[in-house]
Amino acid sequence: MGEKKKAIWVLNINNYAPEITEVTYPYIKAYAEKIGADFNQITERKWPSAPATYEKLQLHWLGENYDWNIYIDSDTLVHPDMFDVTRHIYPDTVLQYGHDLAGTRWKDDKYFRRDTRQISSCNWFTVASNDCLDLWHPLEDLTVEQALLNLRPQLKERSTCSDGHLIDDYVLSRNIARYGLHYRKFLDLLKHLGSGGAQLFFHTHLLTRKEKAFVLPRIMAECWGESKNVDAEWLDKTLKASAESGEGLL
């Protein structure tokens, strides 16, 4: 069999946060080159009245020409040691870094009730084959406005995600339940491969844009470059330095 055609996608509407992407994109592009994937940016609006994160659902049709589609948020730092995850999952299975409990983030409905797994998607790192493009199926039985009323951000998320930012997580969570998609966590895959302690990504939606711009460039130099994981103690220390310098303040 020939090499599978793969793509890595990022969302970059209105030249999103260049102070962040100048740090993250070189690593994402290097990962794409490493695994033989195209690097593609979603830059056009198809639903201009929806939150920008809803545009990730363009993958429902943009991904049709690829055997595998990997979505990575633009503020994600990818470790140079990251491997080709498509070698380790079946085409009938979607994979994300991890997930939350649906009942802690979304209003319940018939699809969540029927699917007892109660998966709440964390859509900053998502892998799916061409067989599973329904993962990114846009809403059809709800309007975006109705869906926004079903978001219930966790307490820790409310300062950074109260503006509909989580709409893509909600839709993917619902699609996993609606279509009964097989699901696996990247963290579980790492354990299965004997690499449970490896930190191959850094991503958080709980920091402000300026805090991310301060933290991300320092991760490679102070943590990964020294063969150390980013931990809560280092992050807290770095955020305090950010606040003291004024660089991470709004």
C-alpha positions as YAML, in Angstrom:
chain: A
units: angstrom
residues:
- id: 1
  name: MET
  ca: [0.00, 0.00, 0.00]
- id: 2
  name: GLY
  ca: [1.15, 3.53, -0.75]
- id: 3
  name: GLU
  ca: [1.84, 6.27, 1.75]
- id: 4
  name: LYS
  ca: [-1.34, 7.74, 3.20]
- id: 5
  name: LYS
  ca: [-2.05, 11.38, 2.36]
- id: 6
  name: LYS
  ca: [-2.05, 13.49, 5.52]
- id: 7
  name: ALA
  ca: [-2.71, 17.11, 6.41]
- id: 8
  name: ILE
  ca: [-2.13, 19.22, 9.48]
- id: 9
  name: TRP
  ca: [-4.61, 22.07, 9.82]
- id: 10
  name: VAL
  ca: [-4.52, 25.25, 11.88]
- id: 11
  name: LEU
  ca: [-7.13, 27.97, 12.25]
- id: 12
  name: ASN
  ca: [-5.74, 31.41, 11.41]
- id: 13
  name: ILE
  ca: [-8.53, 33.93, 11.02]
- id: 14
  name: ASN
  ca: [-7.47, 37.58, 10.57]
- id: 15
  name: ASN
  ca: [-3.78, 36.75, 11.11]
- id: 16
  name: TYR
  ca: [-4.36, 35.37, 14.60]
- id: 17
  name: ALA
  ca: [-1.88, 36.47, 17.27]
- id: 18
  name: PRO
  ca: [1.36, 36.72, 15.24]
- id: 19
  name: GLU
  ca: [3.36, 37.08, 18.47]
- id: 20
  name: ILE
  ca: [2.18, 33.54, 19.30]
- id: 21
  name: THR
  ca: [2.24, 31.92, 15.87]
- id: 22
  name: GLU
  ca: [5.80, 33.10, 15.22]
- id: 23
  name: VAL
  ca: [6.71, 30.77, 18.07]
- id: 24
  name: THR
  ca: [4.33, 27.87, 17.44]
- id: 25
  name: TYR
  ca: [4.10, 27.60, 13.65]
- id: 26
  name: PRO
  ca: [7.75, 26.66, 13.05]
- id: 27
  name: TYR
  ca: [7.28, 23.65, 15.34]
- id: 28
  name: ILE
  ca: [3.93, 22.69, 13.79]
- id: 29
  name: LYS
  ca: [5.42, 22.99, 10.30]
- id: 30
  name: ALA
  ca: [8.43, 20.92, 11.36]
- id: 31
  name: TYR
  ca: [6.06, 18.24, 12.64]
- id: 32
  name: ALA
  ca: [4.18, 18.28, 9.33]
- id: 33
  name: GLU
  ca: [7.43, 17.86, 7.42]
- id: 34
  name: LYS
  ca: [8.54, 15.07, 9.76]
- id: 35
  name: ILE
  ca: [5.43, 12.95, 9.13]
- id: 36
  name: GLY
  ca: [4.99, 13.85, 5.45]
- id: 37
  name: ALA
  ca: [1.85, 15.94, 5.93]
- id: 38
  name: ASP
  ca: [0.69, 19.10, 4.19]
- id: 39
  name: PHE
  ca: [0.51, 22.18, 6.41]
- id: 40
  name: ASN
  ca: [-2.79, 23.97, 5.75]
- id: 41
  name: GLN
  ca: [-4.31, 27.09, 7.26]
- id: 42
  name: ILE
  ca: [-8.03, 27.82, 7.53]
- id: 43
  name: THR
  ca: [-8.13, 31.56, 6.90]
- id: 44
  name: GLU
  ca: [-11.54, 32.28, 5.36]
- id: 45
  name: ARG
  ca: [-14.80, 32.83, 7.19]
- id: 46
  name: LYS
  ca: [-17.76, 30.67, 6.14]
- id: 47
  name: TRP
  ca: [-19.92, 31.57, 9.16]
- id: 48
  name: PRO
  ca: [-19.05, 35.22, 9.88]
- id: 49
  name: SER
  ca: [-21.70, 35.64, 12.58]
- id: 50
  name: ALA
  ca: [-20.46, 32.62, 14.57]
- id: 51
  name: PRO
  ca: [-17.51, 32.55, 16.97]
- id: 52
  name: ALA
  ca: [-14.29, 32.16, 15.00]
- id: 53
  name: THR
  ca: [-13.64, 28.71, 16.48]
- id: 54
  name: TYR
  ca: [-16.73, 27.40, 14.65]
- id: 55
  name: GLU
  ca: [-14.71, 27.74, 11.43]
- id: 56
  name: LYS
  ca: [-12.80, 24.58, 12.39]
- id: 57
  name: LEU
  ca: [-15.86, 22.70, 11.12]
- id: 58
  name: GLN
  ca: [-14.78, 23.52, 7.57]
- id: 59
  name: LEU
  ca: [-12.69, 20.37, 7.98]
- id: 60
  name: HIS
  ca: [-15.87, 18.42, 7.25]
- id: 61
  name: TRP
  ca: [-15.27, 19.13, 3.56]
- id: 62
  name: LEU
  ca: [-11.70, 20.45, 3.48]
- id: 63
  name: GLY
  ca: [-10.49, 17.09, 4.76]
- id: 64
  name: GLU
  ca: [-12.11, 15.05, 2.01]
- id: 65
  name: ASN
  ca: [-8.95, 14.83, -0.10]
- id: 66
  name: TYR
  ca: [-6.82, 13.41, 2.70]
- id: 67
  name: ASP
  ca: [-6.63, 9.97, 4.30]
- id: 68
  name: TRP
  ca: [-5.81, 11.56, 7.66]
- id: 69
  name: ASN
  ca: [-6.52, 15.02, 9.06]
- id: 70
  name: ILE
  ca: [-4.78, 16.41, 12.12]
- id: 71
  name: TYR
  ca: [-6.08, 19.63, 13.63]
- id: 72
  name: ILE
  ca: [-3.80, 21.63, 15.99]
- id: 73
  name: ASP
  ca: [-4.70, 24.95, 17.62]
- id: 74
  name: SER
  ca: [-2.43, 27.81, 16.60]
- id: 75
  name: ASP
  ca: [-1.35, 28.45, 20.20]
- id: 76
  name: THR
  ca: [-0.10, 24.87, 20.65]
- id: 77
  name: LEU
  ca: [3.59, 24.12, 21.03]
- id: 78
  name: VAL
  ca: [4.56, 20.76, 19.49]
- id: 79
  name: HIS
  ca: [7.63, 19.00, 20.85]
- id: 80
  name: PRO
  ca: [10.26, 18.13, 18.20]
- id: 81
  name: ASP
  ca: [10.06, 14.48, 19.35]
- id: 82
  name: MET
  ca: [6.36, 14.18, 18.48]
- id: 83
  name: PHE
  ca: [5.73, 11.07, 16.35]
- id: 84
  name: ASP
  ca: [3.29, 10.19, 13.55]
- id: 85
  name: VAL
  ca: [0.21, 9.35, 15.57]
- id: 86
  name: THR
  ca: [-1.66, 8.07, 12.51]
- id: 87
  name: ARG
  ca: [0.58, 4.98, 12.63]
- id: 88
  name: HIS
  ca: [-1.01, 3.98, 15.92]
- id: 89
  name: ILE
  ca: [-4.79, 4.39, 15.55]
- id: 90
  name: TYR
  ca: [-7.40, 2.70, 13.39]
- id: 91
  name: PRO
  ca: [-9.24, 4.67, 10.68]
- id: 92
  name: ASP
  ca: [-12.55, 4.11, 12.50]
- id: 93
  name: THR
  ca: [-11.27, 5.90, 15.62]
- id: 94
  name: VAL
  ca: [-10.89, 9.60, 16.39]
- id: 95
  name: LEU
  ca: [-8.17, 10.72, 18.76]
- id: 96
  name: GLN
  ca: [-7.77, 13.80, 20.92]
- id: 97
  name: TYR
  ca: [-5.24, 14.74, 23.57]
- id: 98
  name: GLY
  ca: [-7.81, 14.20, 26.30]
- id: 99
  name: HIS
  ca: [-11.41, 14.93, 27.19]
- id: 100
  name: ASP
  ca: [-13.60, 16.29, 29.95]
- id: 101
  name: LEU
  ca: [-16.98, 15.06, 31.21]
- id: 102
  name: ALA
  ca: [-19.80, 16.29, 28.95]
- id: 103
  name: GLY
  ca: [-22.11, 16.95, 31.87]
- id: 104
  name: THR
  ca: [-19.67, 19.50, 33.32]
- id: 105
  name: ARG
  ca: [-19.55, 21.64, 30.17]
- id: 106
  name: TRP
  ca: [-22.72, 21.23, 28.09]
- id: 107
  name: LYS
  ca: [-26.49, 21.18, 28.46]
- id: 108
  name: ASP
  ca: [-27.73, 17.62, 28.16]
- id: 109
  name: ASP
  ca: [-29.65, 16.36, 25.12]
- id: 110
  name: LYS
  ca: [-30.77, 13.06, 23.58]
- id: 111
  name: TYR
  ca: [-27.40, 12.34, 21.97]
- id: 112
  name: PHE
  ca: [-25.42, 12.80, 25.19]
- id: 113
  name: ARG
  ca: [-28.02, 10.75, 27.10]
- id: 114
  name: ARG
  ca: [-27.82, 7.91, 24.58]
- id: 115
  name: ASP
  ca: [-24.03, 7.84, 24.52]
- id: 116
  name: THR
  ca: [-23.12, 6.84, 28.06]
- id: 117
  name: ARG
  ca: [-19.42, 7.69, 27.50]
- id: 118
  name: GLN
  ca: [-20.22, 11.37, 28.19]
- id: 119
  name: ILE
  ca: [-17.21, 12.61, 26.20]
- id: 120
  name: SER
  ca: [-16.56, 16.34, 26.17]
- id: 121
  name: SER
  ca: [-14.18, 17.02, 23.29]
- id: 122
  name: CYS
  ca: [-10.96, 18.98, 23.76]
- id: 123
  name: ASN
  ca: [-10.50, 20.06, 20.18]
- id: 124
  name: TRP
  ca: [-7.08, 21.70, 20.31]
- id: 125
  name: PHE
  ca: [-5.44, 18.47, 19.08]
- id: 126
  name: THR
  ca: [-7.66, 16.17, 17.02]
- id: 127
  name: VAL
  ca: [-6.86, 13.33, 14.63]
- id: 128
  name: ALA
  ca: [-9.40, 11.67, 12.34]
- id: 129
  name: SER
  ca: [-9.32, 9.67, 9.14]
- id: 130
  name: ASN
  ca: [-11.36, 10.32, 6.03]
- id: 131
  name: ASP
  ca: [-13.83, 7.74, 7.37]
- id: 132
  name: CYS
  ca: [-14.59, 9.94, 10.38]
- id: 133
  name: LEU
  ca: [-15.18, 13.37, 8.86]
- id: 134
  name: ASP
  ca: [-18.58, 13.43, 10.57]
- id: 135
  name: LEU
  ca: [-16.58, 14.45, 13.62]
- id: 136
  name: TRP
  ca: [-16.51, 17.96, 12.10]
- id: 137
  name: HIS
  ca: [-20.09, 17.93, 10.78]
- id: 138
  name: PRO
  ca: [-21.54, 21.47, 11.12]
- id: 139
  name: LEU
  ca: [-24.75, 21.89, 13.08]
- id: 140
  name: GLU
  ca: [-27.89, 21.01, 11.17]
- id: 141
  name: ASP
  ca: [-30.60, 20.44, 13.82]
- id: 142
  name: LEU
  ca: [-29.60, 23.49, 15.87]
- id: 143
  name: THR
  ca: [-28.68, 27.03, 14.94]
- id: 144
  name: VAL
  ca: [-25.38, 28.39, 16.20]
- id: 145
  name: GLU
  ca: [-27.36, 30.72, 18.43]
- id: 146
  name: GLN
  ca: [-29.22, 27.78, 19.99]
- id: 147
  name: ALA
  ca: [-25.98, 25.85, 20.43]
- id: 148
  name: LEU
  ca: [-24.34, 28.77, 22.23]
- id: 149
  name: LEU
  ca: [-27.08, 28.59, 24.85]
- id: 150
  name: ASN
  ca: [-26.05, 24.99, 25.56]
- id: 151
  name: LEU
  ca: [-22.48, 25.87, 26.55]
- id: 152
  name: ARG
  ca: [-21.68, 25.59, 30.25]
- id: 153
  name: PRO
  ca: [-18.00, 26.53, 30.67]
- id: 154
  name: GLN
  ca: [-16.38, 25.15, 33.77]
- id: 155
  name: LEU
  ca: [-15.60, 27.65, 36.50]
- id: 156
  name: LYS
  ca: [-11.89, 27.70, 35.61]
- id: 157
  name: GLU
  ca: [-12.74, 28.44, 31.95]
- id: 158
  name: ARG
  ca: [-15.10, 31.37, 32.46]
- id: 159
  name: SER
  ca: [-12.50, 34.14, 32.46]
- id: 160
  name: THR
  ca: [-11.13, 33.14, 29.02]
- id: 161
  name: CYS
  ca: [-13.96, 31.14, 27.37]
- id: 162
  name: SER
  ca: [-17.22, 32.93, 28.11]
- id: 163
  name: ASP
  ca: [-17.66, 34.38, 24.60]
- id: 164
  name: GLY
  ca: [-18.65, 31.21, 22.74]
- id: 165
  name: HIS
  ca: [-15.04, 30.15, 22.30]
- id: 166
  name: LEU
  ca: [-15.98, 26.56, 23.20]
- id: 167
  name: ILE
  ca: [-18.53, 26.14, 20.39]
- id: 168
  name: ASP
  ca: [-16.26, 23.76, 18.46]
- id: 169
  name: ASP
  ca: [-15.69, 21.60, 21.52]
- id: 170
  name: TYR
  ca: [-19.45, 21.40, 21.97]
- id: 171
  name: VAL
  ca: [-20.21, 20.47, 18.36]
- id: 172
  name: LEU
  ca: [-17.50, 17.81, 18.23]
- id: 173
  name: SER
  ca: [-18.64, 16.39, 21.58]
- id: 174
  name: ARG
  ca: [-22.16, 16.16, 20.23]
- id: 175
  name: ASN
  ca: [-20.99, 14.60, 16.95]
- id: 176
  name: ILE
  ca: [-19.00, 11.94, 18.81]
- id: 177
  name: ALA
  ca: [-22.20, 11.02, 20.63]
- id: 178
  name: ARG
  ca: [-24.55, 11.49, 17.68]
- id: 179
  name: TYR
  ca: [-22.56, 9.34, 15.25]
- id: 180
  name: GLY
  ca: [-21.22, 6.89, 17.84]
- id: 181
  name: LEU
  ca: [-17.63, 7.55, 16.79]
- id: 182
  name: HIS
  ca: [-14.93, 5.38, 18.31]
- id: 183
  name: TYR
  ca: [-12.73, 7.54, 20.50]
- id: 184
  name: ARG
  ca: [-9.28, 7.35, 22.05]
- id: 185
  name: LYS
  ca: [-7.22, 9.72, 24.16]
- id: 186
  name: PHE
  ca: [-3.66, 10.54, 23.15]
- id: 187
  name: LEU
  ca: [-2.65, 10.27, 26.80]
- id: 188
  name: ASP
  ca: [-3.89, 6.66, 26.87]
- id: 189
  name: LEU
  ca: [-2.04, 5.92, 23.63]
- id: 190
  name: LEU
  ca: [1.20, 7.20, 25.17]
- id: 191
  name: LYS
  ca: [0.74, 4.87, 28.13]
- id: 192
  name: HIS
  ca: [0.05, 1.97, 25.77]
- id: 193
  name: LEU
  ca: [3.29, 2.76, 23.92]
- id: 194
  name: GLY
  ca: [5.26, 2.88, 27.18]
- id: 195
  name: SER
  ca: [5.77, 6.64, 27.05]
- id: 196
  name: GLY
  ca: [3.25, 7.81, 29.62]
- id: 197
  name: GLY
  ca: [5.51, 10.49, 31.04]
- id: 198
  name: ALA
  ca: [6.35, 12.13, 27.72]
- id: 199
  name: GLN
  ca: [5.20, 15.73, 27.29]
- id: 200
  name: LEU
  ca: [4.87, 16.19, 23.54]
- id: 201
  name: PHE
  ca: [2.56, 19.22, 23.53]
- id: 202
  name: PHE
  ca: [1.95, 22.36, 25.51]
- id: 203
  name: HIS
  ca: [-1.46, 23.96, 25.27]
- id: 204
  name: THR
  ca: [-3.76, 25.80, 27.63]
- id: 205
  name: HIS
  ca: [-6.92, 27.82, 27.05]
- id: 206
  name: LEU
  ca: [-6.77, 29.25, 30.55]
- id: 207
  name: LEU
  ca: [-4.15, 31.95, 29.87]
- id: 208
  name: THR
  ca: [-4.64, 35.29, 28.18]
- id: 209
  name: ARG
  ca: [-3.11, 35.96, 24.78]
- id: 210
  name: LYS
  ca: [-0.33, 38.07, 26.29]
- id: 211
  name: GLU
  ca: [0.43, 35.46, 28.95]
- id: 212
  name: LYS
  ca: [0.79, 32.83, 26.22]
- id: 213
  name: ALA
  ca: [3.09, 35.09, 24.23]
- id: 214
  name: PHE
  ca: [5.30, 35.40, 27.32]
- id: 215
  name: VAL
  ca: [5.26, 31.71, 28.30]
- id: 216
  name: LEU
  ca: [5.56, 29.89, 24.98]
- id: 217
  name: PRO
  ca: [9.03, 31.12, 23.87]
- id: 218
  name: ARG
  ca: [10.45, 30.15, 27.26]
- id: 219
  name: ILE
  ca: [9.25, 26.55, 27.21]
- id: 220
  name: MET
  ca: [11.84, 25.26, 24.77]
- id: 221
  name: ALA
  ca: [14.74, 27.10, 26.39]
- id: 222
  name: GLU
  ca: [13.88, 26.52, 30.04]
- id: 223
  name: CYS
  ca: [11.99, 23.21, 29.99]
- id: 224
  name: TRP
  ca: [12.02, 21.02, 26.89]
- id: 225
  name: GLY
  ca: [15.52, 22.09, 25.86]
- id: 226
  name: GLU
  ca: [16.70, 20.97, 29.30]
- id: 227
  name: SER
  ca: [14.76, 17.66, 29.08]
- id: 228
  name: LYS
  ca: [12.24, 18.88, 31.66]
- id: 229
  name: ASN
  ca: [8.46, 18.90, 31.46]
- id: 230
  name: VAL
  ca: [6.45, 22.07, 31.94]
- id: 231
  name: ASP
  ca: [4.92, 21.72, 35.40]
- id: 232
  name: ALA
  ca: [2.65, 23.82, 37.58]
- id: 233
  name: GLU
  ca: [5.55, 25.21, 39.63]
- id: 234
  name: TRP
  ca: [7.44, 26.42, 36.54]
- id: 235
  name: LEU
  ca: [4.29, 27.86, 34.96]
- id: 236
  name: ASP
  ca: [3.34, 29.71, 38.14]
- id: 237
  name: LYS
  ca: [6.86, 31.14, 38.46]
- id: 238
  name: THR
  ca: [6.88, 32.21, 34.80]
- id: 239
  name: LEU
  ca: [3.46, 33.85, 35.04]
- id: 240
  name: LYS
  ca: [4.61, 35.80, 38.08]
- id: 241
  name: ALA
  ca: [7.65, 36.98, 36.13]
- id: 242
  name: SER
  ca: [5.30, 37.92, 33.30]
- id: 243
  name: ALA
  ca: [3.15, 40.02, 35.62]
- id: 244
  name: GLU
  ca: [6.16, 41.70, 37.21]
- id: 245
  name: SER
  ca: [7.61, 42.62, 33.84]
- id: 246
  name: GLY
  ca: [4.29, 43.86, 32.52]
- id: 247
  name: GLU
  ca: [4.70, 41.81, 29.33]
- id: 248
  name: GLY
  ca: [1.89, 39.41, 30.20]
- id: 249
  name: LEU
  ca: [-0.62, 42.01, 31.34]
- id: 250
  name: LEU
  ca: [-3.64, 42.99, 29.27]
...
